[in-house]
Coordinates of C-alpha atoms and ligand atoms in Angstrom, one line a residue:
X256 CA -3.4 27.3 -11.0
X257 CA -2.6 25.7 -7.6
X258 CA 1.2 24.5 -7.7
X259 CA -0.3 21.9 -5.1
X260 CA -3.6 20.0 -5.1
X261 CA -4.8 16.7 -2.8
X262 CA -4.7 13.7 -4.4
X263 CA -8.4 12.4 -4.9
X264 CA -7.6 9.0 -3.2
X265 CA -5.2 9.6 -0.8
X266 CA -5.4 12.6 -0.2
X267 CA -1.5 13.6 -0.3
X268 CA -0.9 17.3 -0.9
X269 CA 0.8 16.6 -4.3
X270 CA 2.3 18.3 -7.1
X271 CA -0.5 20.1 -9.7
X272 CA 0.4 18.1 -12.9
X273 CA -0.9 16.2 -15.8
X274 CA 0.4 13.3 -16.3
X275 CA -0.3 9.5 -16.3
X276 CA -1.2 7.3 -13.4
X277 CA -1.0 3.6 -12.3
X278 CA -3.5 1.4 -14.6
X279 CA -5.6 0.3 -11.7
X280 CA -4.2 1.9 -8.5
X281 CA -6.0 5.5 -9.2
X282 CA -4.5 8.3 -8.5
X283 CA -3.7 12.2 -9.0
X284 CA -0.9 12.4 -11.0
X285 CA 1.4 14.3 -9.1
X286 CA 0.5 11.8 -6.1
X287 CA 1.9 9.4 -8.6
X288 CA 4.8 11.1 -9.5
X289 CA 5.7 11.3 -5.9
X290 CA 5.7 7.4 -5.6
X291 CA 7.6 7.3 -8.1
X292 CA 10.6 9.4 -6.8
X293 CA 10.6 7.6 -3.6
X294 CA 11.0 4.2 -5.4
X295 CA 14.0 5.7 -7.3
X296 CA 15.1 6.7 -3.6
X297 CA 14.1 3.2 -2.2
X298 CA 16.1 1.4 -5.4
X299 CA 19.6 3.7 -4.8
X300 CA 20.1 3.4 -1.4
X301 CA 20.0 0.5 1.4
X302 CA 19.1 2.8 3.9
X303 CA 15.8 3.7 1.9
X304 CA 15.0 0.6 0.8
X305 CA 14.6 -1.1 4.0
X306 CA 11.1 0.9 4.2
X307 CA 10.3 -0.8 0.9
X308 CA 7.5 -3.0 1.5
X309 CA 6.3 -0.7 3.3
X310 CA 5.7 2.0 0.9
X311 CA 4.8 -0.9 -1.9
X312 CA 2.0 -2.0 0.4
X313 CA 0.5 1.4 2.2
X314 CA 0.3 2.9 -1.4
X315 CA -1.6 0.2 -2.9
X316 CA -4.3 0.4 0.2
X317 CA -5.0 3.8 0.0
X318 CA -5.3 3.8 -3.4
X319 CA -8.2 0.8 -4.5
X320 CA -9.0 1.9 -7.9
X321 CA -12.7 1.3 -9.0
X322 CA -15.4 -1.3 -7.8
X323 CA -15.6 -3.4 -10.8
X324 CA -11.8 -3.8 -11.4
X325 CA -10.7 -7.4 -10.6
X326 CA -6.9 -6.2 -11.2
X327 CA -7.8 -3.4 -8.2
X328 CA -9.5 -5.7 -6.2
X329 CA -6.8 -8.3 -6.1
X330 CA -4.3 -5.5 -6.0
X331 CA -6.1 -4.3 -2.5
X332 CA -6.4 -7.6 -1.2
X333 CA -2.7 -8.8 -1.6
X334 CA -1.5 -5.4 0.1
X335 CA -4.1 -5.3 3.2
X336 CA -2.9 -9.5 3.5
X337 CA 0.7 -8.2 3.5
X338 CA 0.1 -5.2 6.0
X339 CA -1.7 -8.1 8.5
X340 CA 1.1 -10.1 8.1
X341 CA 3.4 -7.7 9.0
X342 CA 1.9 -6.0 12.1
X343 CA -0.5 -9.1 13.3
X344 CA 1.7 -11.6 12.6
X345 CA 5.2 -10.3 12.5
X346 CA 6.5 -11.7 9.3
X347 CA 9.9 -9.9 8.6
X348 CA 10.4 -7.6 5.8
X349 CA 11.9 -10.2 3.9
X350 CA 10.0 -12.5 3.4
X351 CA 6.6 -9.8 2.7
X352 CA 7.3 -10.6 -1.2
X353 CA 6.8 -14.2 -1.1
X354 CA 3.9 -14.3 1.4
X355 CA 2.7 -11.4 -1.3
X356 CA 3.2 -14.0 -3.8
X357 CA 1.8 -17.1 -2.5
X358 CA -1.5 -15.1 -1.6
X359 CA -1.9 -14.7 -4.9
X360 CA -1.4 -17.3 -6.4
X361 CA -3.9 -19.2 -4.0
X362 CA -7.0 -17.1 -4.7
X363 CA -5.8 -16.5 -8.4
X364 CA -8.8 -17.3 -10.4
X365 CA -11.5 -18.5 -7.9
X366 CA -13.3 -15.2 -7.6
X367 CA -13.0 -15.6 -4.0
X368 CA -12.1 -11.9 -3.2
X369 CA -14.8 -9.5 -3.2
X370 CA -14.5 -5.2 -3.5
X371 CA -13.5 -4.5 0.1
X372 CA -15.3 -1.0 0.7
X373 CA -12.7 1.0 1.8
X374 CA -12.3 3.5 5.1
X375 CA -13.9 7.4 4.7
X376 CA -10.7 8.5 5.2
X377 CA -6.7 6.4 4.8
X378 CA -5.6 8.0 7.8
X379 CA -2.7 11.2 8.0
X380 CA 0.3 10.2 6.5
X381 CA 0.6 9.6 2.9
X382 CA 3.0 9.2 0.6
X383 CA 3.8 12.6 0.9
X384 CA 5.9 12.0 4.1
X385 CA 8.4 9.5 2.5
X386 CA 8.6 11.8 -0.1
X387 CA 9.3 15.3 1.9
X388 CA 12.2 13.3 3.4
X389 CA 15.6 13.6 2.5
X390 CA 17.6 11.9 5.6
X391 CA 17.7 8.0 4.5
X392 CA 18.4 7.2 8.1
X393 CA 15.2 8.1 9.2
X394 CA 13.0 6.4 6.0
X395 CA 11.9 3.2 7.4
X396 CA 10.7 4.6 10.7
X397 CA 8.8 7.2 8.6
X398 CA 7.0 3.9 6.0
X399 CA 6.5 2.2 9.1
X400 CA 4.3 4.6 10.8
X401 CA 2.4 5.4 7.1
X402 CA 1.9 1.8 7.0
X403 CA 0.5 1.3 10.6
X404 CA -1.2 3.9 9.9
X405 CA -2.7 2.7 6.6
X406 CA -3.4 -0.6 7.9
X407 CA -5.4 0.8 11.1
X408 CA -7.2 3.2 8.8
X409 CA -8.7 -0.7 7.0
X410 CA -9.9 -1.3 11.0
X411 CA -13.4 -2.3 9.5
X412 CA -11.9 -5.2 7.2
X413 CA -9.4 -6.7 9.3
X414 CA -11.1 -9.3 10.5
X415 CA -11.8 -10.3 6.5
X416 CA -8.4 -10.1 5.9
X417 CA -7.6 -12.0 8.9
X418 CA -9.6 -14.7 7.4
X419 CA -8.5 -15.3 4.0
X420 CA -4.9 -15.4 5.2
X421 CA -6.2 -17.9 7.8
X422 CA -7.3 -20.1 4.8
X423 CA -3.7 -19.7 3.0
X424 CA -2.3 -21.2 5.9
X425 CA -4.6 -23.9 6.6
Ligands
ZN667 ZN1 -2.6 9.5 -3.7

């Protein structure tokens, strides 16, 4: 058996192992595993976690879960909104949870957001690159570029995006 396989969403080259997976963010579950271990990075050290939100949103985009899933579609949504505000709109890092939050709560129940089809592929860099890294000092620069990266991958669906934060703020 292969010690590493792709991930069937994101393509990571992750560890070959059974396991469990996020309820609607579908993954292998080695690429899972690997998330995991950089969020036990991200939550012991401040170096690490300032590529947080990073991490928490370009995982969540390249892995949308199936079509008919309202928790996946809202999950994809909120994530590709925080990524624009981010690199469109420069919100600091700080204040990515709230803005994540207030999305949310603005379309929560009014069926408003619709399954976004996502890109062929996510783009190169995947969760496997936080995850090979083991010099904290270097962490955020390597989430930002995965998250740039993720968020150009979504090129087709930025201008819907764009919108229904445009309607958040009006
Ligand atoms: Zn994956």
């Amino acid at each position: 058996m292969d010690e590493y396989i792709p991930c069937f969403a994101c393509g990571a080259i992750s560890p070959n192992i059974e396991g469990e997976c996020h309820k609607y963010m579908l993954s292998s579950p080695g690429c899972w595993a690997m998330f995991g271990e950089v969020m036990a990075k991200e939550y012991s050290h401040p170096l690490y976690w300032k590529g947080h939100q990073f991490t928490v949103d370009a995982y969540a985009a390249q892995h949308v879960g199936k079509k008919m899933d309202k928790r996946a579609i809202n999950s994809v949504h909120i994530h590709l909104a925080a990524l624009y505000a981010i690199f469109e709109e420069e919100l600091s890092l700080e204040a990515v949870p709230q803005f994540r939050e207030l999305f949310s709560h603005f379309y929560k129940g009014k069926d408003l957001l619709k399954w976004l089809d996502p890109p062929k592929t996510f783009g190169p860099l995947t969760i496997s690159e936080p995850w090979k890294n083991g010099h904290p000092e270097l962490h955020f620069d390597i989430t930002r570029r995965w998250a740039r990266s993720v968020w150009e991958s979504w090129s087709h669906q930025h201008r819907t995006i764009a919108d229904l934060v445009q309607r958040i703020r009006s």
